[in-house]
N, CA, C and O atoms as a printed pandas DataFrame, in Angstrom:
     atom_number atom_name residue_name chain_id  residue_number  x_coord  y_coord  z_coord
0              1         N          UNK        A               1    2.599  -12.529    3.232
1              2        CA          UNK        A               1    3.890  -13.159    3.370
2              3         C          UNK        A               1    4.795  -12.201    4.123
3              4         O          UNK        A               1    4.984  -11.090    3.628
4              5         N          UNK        A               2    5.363  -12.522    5.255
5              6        CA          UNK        A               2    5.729  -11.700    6.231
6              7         C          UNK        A               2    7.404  -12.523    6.114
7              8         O          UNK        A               2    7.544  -13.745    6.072
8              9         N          UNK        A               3    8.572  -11.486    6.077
9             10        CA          UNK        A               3    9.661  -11.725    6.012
10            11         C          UNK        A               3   10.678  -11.043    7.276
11            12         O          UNK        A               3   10.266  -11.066    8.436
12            13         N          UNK        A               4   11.736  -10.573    7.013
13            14        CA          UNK        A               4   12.274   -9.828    8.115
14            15         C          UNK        A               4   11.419   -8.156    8.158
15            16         O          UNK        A               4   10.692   -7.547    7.374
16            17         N          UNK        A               5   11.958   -7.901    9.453
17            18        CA          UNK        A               5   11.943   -6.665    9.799
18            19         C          UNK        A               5   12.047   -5.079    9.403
19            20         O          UNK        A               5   13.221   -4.723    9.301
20            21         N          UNK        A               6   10.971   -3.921    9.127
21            22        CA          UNK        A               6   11.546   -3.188    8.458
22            23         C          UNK        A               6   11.226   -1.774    9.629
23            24         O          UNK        A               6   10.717   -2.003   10.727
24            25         N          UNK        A               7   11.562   -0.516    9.246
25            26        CA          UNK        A               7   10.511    0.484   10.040
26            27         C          UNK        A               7    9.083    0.167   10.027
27            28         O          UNK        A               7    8.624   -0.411    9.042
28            29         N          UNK        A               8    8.481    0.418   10.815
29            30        CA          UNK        A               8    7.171    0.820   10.953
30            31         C          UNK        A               8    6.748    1.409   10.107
31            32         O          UNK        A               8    7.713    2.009    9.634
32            33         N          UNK        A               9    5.390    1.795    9.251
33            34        CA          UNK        A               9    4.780    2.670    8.397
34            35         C          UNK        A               9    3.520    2.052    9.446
35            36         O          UNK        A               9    3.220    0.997   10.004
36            37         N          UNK        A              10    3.021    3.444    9.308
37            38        CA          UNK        A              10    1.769    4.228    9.548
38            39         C          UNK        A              10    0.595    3.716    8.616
39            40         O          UNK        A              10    0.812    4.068    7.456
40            41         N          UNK        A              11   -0.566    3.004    8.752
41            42        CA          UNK        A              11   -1.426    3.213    7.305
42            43         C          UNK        A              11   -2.910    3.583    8.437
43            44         O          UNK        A              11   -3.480    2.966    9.337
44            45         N          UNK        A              12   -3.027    4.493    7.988
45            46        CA          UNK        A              12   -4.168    4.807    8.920
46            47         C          UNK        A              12   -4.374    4.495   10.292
47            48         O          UNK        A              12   -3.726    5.260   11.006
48            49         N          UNK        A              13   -5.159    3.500   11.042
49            50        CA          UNK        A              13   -4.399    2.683   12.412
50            51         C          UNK        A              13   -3.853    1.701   12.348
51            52         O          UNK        A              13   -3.643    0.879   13.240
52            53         N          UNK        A              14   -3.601    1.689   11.412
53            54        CA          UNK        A              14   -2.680    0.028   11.332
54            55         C          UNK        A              14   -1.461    0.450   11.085
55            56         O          UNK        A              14   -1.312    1.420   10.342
56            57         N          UNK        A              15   -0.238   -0.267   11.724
57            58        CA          UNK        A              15    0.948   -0.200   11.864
58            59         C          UNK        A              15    1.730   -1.320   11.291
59            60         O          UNK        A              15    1.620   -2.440   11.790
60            61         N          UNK        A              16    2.755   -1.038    9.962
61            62        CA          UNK        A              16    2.980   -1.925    9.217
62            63         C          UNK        A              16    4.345   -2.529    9.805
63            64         O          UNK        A              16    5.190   -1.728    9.404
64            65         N          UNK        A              17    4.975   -3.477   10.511
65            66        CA          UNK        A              17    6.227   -3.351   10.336
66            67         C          UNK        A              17    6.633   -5.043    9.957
67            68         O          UNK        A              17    6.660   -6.022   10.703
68            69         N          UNK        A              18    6.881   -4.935    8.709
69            70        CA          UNK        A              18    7.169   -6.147    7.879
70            71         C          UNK        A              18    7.900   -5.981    6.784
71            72         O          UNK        A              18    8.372   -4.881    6.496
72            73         N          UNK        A              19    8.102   -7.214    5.944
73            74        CA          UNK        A              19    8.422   -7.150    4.556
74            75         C          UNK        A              19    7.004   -7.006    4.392
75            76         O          UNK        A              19    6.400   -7.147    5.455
76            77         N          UNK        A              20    6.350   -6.793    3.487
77            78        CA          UNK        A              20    5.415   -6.854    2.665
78            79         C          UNK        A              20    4.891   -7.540    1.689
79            80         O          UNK        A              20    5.089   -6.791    0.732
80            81         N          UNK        A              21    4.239   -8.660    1.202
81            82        CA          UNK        A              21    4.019   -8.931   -0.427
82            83         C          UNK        A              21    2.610   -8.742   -0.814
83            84         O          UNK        A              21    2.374   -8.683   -2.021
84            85         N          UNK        A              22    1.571   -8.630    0.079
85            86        CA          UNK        A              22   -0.124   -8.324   -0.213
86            87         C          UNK        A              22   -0.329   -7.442    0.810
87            88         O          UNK        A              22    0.007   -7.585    1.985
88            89         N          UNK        A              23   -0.950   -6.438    0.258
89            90        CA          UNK        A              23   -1.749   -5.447    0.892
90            91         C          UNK        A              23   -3.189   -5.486    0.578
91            92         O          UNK        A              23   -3.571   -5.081   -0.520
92            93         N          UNK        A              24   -3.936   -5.895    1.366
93            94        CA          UNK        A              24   -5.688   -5.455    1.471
94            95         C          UNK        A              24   -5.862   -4.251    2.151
95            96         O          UNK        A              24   -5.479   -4.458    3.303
96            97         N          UNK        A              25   -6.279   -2.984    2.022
97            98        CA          UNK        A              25   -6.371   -1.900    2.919
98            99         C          UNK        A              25   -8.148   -1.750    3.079
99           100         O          UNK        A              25   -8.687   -0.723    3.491
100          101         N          UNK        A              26   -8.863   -2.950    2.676
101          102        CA          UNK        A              26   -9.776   -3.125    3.004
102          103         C          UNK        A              26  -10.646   -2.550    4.647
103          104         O          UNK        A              26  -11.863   -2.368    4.691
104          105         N          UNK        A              27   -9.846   -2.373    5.690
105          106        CA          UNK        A              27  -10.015   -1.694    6.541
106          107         C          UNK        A              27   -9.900    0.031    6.679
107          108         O          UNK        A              27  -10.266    0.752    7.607
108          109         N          UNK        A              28   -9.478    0.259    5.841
109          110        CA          UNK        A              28   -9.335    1.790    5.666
110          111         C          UNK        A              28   -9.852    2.260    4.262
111          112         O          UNK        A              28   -9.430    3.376    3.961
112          113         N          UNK        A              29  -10.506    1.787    3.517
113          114        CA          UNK        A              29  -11.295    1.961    2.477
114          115         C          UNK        A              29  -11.419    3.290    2.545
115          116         O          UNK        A              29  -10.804    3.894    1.666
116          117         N          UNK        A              30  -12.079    3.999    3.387
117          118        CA          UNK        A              30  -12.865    5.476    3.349
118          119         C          UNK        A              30  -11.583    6.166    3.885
119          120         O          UNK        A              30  -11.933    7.344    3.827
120          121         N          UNK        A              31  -10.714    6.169    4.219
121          122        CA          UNK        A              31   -9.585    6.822    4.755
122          123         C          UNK        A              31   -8.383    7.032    4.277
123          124         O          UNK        A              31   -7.604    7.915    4.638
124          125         N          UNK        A              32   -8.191    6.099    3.335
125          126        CA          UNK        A              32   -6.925    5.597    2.573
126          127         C          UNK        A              32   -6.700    6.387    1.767
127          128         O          UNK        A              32   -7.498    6.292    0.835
128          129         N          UNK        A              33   -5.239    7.955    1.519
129          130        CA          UNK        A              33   -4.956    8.741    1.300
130          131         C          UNK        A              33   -3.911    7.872    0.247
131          132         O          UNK        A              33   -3.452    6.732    0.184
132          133         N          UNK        A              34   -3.802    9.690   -0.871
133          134        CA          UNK        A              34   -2.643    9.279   -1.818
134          135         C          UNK        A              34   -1.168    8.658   -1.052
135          136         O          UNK        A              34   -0.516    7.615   -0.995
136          137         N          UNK        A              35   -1.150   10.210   -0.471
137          138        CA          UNK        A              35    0.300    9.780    0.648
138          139         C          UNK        A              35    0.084    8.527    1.431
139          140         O          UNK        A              35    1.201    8.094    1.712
140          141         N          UNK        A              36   -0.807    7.785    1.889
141          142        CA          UNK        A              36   -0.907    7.088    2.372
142          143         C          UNK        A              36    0.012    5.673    1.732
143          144         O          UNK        A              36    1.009    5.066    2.123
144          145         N          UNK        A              37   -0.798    5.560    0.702
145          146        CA          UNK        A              37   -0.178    4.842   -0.212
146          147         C          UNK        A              37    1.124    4.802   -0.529
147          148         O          UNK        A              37    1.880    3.831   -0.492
148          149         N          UNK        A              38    1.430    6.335   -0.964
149          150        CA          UNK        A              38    3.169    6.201   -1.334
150          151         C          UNK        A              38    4.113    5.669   -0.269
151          152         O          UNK        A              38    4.962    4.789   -0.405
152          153         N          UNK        A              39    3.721    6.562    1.117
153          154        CA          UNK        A              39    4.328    5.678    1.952
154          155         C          UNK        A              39    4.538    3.884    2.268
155          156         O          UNK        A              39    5.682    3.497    2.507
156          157         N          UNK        A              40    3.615    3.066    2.253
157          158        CA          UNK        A              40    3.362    2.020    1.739
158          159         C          UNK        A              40    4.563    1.151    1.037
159          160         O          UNK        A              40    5.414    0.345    1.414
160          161         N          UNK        A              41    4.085    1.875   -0.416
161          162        CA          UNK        A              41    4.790    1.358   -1.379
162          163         C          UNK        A              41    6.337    1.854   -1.566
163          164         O          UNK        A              41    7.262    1.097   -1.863
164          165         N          UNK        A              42    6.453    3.264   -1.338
165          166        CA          UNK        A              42    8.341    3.352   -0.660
166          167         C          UNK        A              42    8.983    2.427    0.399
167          168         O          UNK        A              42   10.151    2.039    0.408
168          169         N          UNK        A              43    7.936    2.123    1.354
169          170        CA          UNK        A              43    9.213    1.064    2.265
170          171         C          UNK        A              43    8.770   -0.509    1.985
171          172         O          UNK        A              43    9.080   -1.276    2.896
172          173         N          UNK        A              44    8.156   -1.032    0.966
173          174        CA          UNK        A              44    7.301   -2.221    0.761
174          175         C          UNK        A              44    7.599   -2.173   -0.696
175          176         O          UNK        A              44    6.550   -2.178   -1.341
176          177         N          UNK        A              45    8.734   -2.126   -1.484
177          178        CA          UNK        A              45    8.293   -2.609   -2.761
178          179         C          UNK        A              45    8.540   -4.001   -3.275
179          180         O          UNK        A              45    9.020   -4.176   -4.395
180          181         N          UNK        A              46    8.219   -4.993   -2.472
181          182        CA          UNK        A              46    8.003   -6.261   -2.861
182          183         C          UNK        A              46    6.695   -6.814   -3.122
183          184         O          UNK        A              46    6.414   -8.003   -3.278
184          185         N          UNK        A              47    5.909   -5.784   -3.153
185          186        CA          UNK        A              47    4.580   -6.336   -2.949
186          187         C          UNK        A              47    4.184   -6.550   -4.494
187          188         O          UNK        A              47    4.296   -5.839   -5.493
188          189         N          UNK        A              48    3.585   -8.055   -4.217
189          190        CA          UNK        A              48    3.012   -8.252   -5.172
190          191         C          UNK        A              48    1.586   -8.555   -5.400
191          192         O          UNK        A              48    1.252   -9.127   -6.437
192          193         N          UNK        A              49    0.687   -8.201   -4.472
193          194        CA          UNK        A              49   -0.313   -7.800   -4.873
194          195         C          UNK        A              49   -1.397   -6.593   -3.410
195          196         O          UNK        A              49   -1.409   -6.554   -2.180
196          197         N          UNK        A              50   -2.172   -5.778   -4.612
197          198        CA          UNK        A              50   -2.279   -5.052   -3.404
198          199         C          UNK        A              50   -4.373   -4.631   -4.318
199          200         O          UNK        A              50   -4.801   -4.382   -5.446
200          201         N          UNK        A              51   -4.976   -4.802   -2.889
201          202        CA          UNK        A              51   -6.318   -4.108   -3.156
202          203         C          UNK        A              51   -6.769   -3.155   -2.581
203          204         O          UNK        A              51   -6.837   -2.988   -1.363
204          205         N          UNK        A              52   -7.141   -2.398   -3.495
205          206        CA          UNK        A              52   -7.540   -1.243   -2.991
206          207         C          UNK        A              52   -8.832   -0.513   -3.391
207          208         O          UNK        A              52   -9.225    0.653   -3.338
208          209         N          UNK        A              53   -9.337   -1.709   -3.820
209          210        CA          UNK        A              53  -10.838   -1.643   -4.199
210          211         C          UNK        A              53  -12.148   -1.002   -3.546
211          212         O          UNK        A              53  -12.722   -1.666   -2.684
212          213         N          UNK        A              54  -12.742    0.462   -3.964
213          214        CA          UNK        A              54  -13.292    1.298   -2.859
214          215         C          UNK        A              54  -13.042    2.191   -1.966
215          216         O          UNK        A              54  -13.897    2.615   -1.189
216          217         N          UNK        A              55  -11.263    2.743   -2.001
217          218        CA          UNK        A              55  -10.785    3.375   -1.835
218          219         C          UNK        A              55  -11.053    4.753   -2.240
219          220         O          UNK        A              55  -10.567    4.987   -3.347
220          221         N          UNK        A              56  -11.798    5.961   -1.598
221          222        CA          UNK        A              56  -12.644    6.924   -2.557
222          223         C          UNK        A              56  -11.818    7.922   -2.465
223          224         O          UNK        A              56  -12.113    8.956   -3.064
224          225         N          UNK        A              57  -10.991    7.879   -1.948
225          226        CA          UNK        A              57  -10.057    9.040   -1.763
226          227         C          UNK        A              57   -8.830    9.117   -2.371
227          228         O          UNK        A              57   -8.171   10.147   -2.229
228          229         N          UNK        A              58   -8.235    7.822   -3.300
229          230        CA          UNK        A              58   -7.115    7.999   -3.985
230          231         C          UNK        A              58   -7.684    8.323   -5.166
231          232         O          UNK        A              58   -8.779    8.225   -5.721
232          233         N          UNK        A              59   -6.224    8.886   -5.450
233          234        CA          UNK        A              59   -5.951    9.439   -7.421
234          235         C          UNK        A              59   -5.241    8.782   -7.979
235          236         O          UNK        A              59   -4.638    7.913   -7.349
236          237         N          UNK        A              60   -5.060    8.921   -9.208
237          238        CA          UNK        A              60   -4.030    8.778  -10.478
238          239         C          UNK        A              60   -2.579    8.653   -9.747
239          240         O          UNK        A              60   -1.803    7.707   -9.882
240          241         N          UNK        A              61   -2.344   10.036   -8.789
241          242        CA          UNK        A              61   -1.090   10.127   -7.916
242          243         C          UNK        A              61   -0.626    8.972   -7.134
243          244         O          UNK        A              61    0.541    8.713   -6.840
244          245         N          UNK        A              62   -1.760    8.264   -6.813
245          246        CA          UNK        A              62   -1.196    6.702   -6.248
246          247         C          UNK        A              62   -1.231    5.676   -7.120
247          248         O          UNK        A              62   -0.648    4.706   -6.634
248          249         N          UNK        A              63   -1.631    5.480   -8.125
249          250        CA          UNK        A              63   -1.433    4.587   -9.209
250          251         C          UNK        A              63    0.014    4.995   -9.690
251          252         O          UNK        A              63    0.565    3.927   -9.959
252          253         N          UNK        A              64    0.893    6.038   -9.927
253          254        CA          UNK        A              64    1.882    6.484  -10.196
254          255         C          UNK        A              64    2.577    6.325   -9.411
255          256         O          UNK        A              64    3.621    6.011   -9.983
256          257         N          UNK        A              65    2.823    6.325   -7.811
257          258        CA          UNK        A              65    3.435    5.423   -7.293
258          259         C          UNK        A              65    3.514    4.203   -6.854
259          260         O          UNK        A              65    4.488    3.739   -6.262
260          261         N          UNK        A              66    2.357    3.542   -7.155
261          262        CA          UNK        A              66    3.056    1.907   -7.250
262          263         C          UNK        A              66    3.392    1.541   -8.045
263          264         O          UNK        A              66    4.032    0.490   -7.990
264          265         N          UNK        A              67    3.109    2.336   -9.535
265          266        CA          UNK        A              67    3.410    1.973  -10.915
266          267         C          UNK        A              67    5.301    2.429  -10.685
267          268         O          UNK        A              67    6.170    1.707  -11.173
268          269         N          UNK        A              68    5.557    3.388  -10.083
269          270        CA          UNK        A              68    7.058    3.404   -9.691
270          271         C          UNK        A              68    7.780    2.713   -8.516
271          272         O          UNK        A              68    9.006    2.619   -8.577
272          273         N          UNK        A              69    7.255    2.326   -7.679
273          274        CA          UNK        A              69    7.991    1.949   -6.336
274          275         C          UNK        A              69    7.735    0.101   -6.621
275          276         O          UNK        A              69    8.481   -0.679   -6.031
276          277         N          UNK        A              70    7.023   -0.242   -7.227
277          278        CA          UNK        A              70    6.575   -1.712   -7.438
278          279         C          UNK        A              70    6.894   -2.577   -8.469
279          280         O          UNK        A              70    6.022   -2.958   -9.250
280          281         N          UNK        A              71    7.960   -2.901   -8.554
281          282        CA          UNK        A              71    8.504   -3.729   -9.957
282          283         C          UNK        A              71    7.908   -5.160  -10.017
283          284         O          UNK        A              71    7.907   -5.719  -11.114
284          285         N          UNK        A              72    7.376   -5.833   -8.885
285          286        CA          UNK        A              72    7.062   -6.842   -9.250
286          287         C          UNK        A              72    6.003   -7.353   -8.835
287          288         O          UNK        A              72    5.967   -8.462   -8.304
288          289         N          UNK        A              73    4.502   -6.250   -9.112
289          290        CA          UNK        A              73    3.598   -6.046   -8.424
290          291         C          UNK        A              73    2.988   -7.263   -9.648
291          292         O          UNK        A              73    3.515   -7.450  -10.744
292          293         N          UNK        A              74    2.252   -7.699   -9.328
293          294        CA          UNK        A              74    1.438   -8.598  -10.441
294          295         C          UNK        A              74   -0.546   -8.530  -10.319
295          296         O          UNK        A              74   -1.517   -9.073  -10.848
296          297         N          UNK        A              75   -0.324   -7.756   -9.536
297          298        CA          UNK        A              75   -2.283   -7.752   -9.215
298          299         C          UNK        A              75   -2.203   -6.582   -8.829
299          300         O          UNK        A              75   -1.190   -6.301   -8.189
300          301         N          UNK        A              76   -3.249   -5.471   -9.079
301          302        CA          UNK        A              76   -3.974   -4.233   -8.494
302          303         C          UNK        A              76   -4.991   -3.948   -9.049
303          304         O          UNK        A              76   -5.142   -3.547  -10.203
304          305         N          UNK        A              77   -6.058   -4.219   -7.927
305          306        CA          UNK        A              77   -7.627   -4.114   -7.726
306          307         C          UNK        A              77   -8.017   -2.435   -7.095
307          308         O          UNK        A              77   -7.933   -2.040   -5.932
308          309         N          UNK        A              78   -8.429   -1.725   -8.251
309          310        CA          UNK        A              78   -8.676   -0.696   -7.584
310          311         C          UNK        A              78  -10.359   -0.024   -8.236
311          312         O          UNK        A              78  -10.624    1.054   -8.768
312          313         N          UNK        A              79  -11.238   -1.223   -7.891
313          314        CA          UNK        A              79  -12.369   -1.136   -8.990
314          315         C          UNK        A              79  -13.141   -0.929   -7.760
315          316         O          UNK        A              79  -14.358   -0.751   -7.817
């Protein structure tokens, strides 16, 4: 669900510049950093659902920031 206009974020090669409400980072699976994430979820906290299922490179540290930047997240797949 794509709304107005925001900065750009960076997510690996993909270049975000939207509102946000679903994130699949399904394309960056093997690449997809903690920071990666926080960034993300600091300029995107509308998202309400995000997968990140197979992601081998995040921690706890990114569960802690969407668990903070995401109030009205309702789905996270990180199995």
């Amino acid at each position: 669900d794509i709304a107005s206009a925001r900065a750009p974020v960076q997510l690996g090669e993909l270049i975000i510049n939207a509102v946000l409400a679903h994130l699949n980072a399904s394309a960056e699976r093997k690449r997809l950093s903690d920071e990666d994430v926080r960034k993300v979820v600091t300029n995107f906290p509308n998202l309400i659902e995000i997968d990140l299922a197979g992601c081998e490179k995040l921690t706890d540290a990114a569960i802690v920031e969407i668990a903070r930047h995401c109030p009205q997240l309702q789905s996270l797949d990180v199995g």
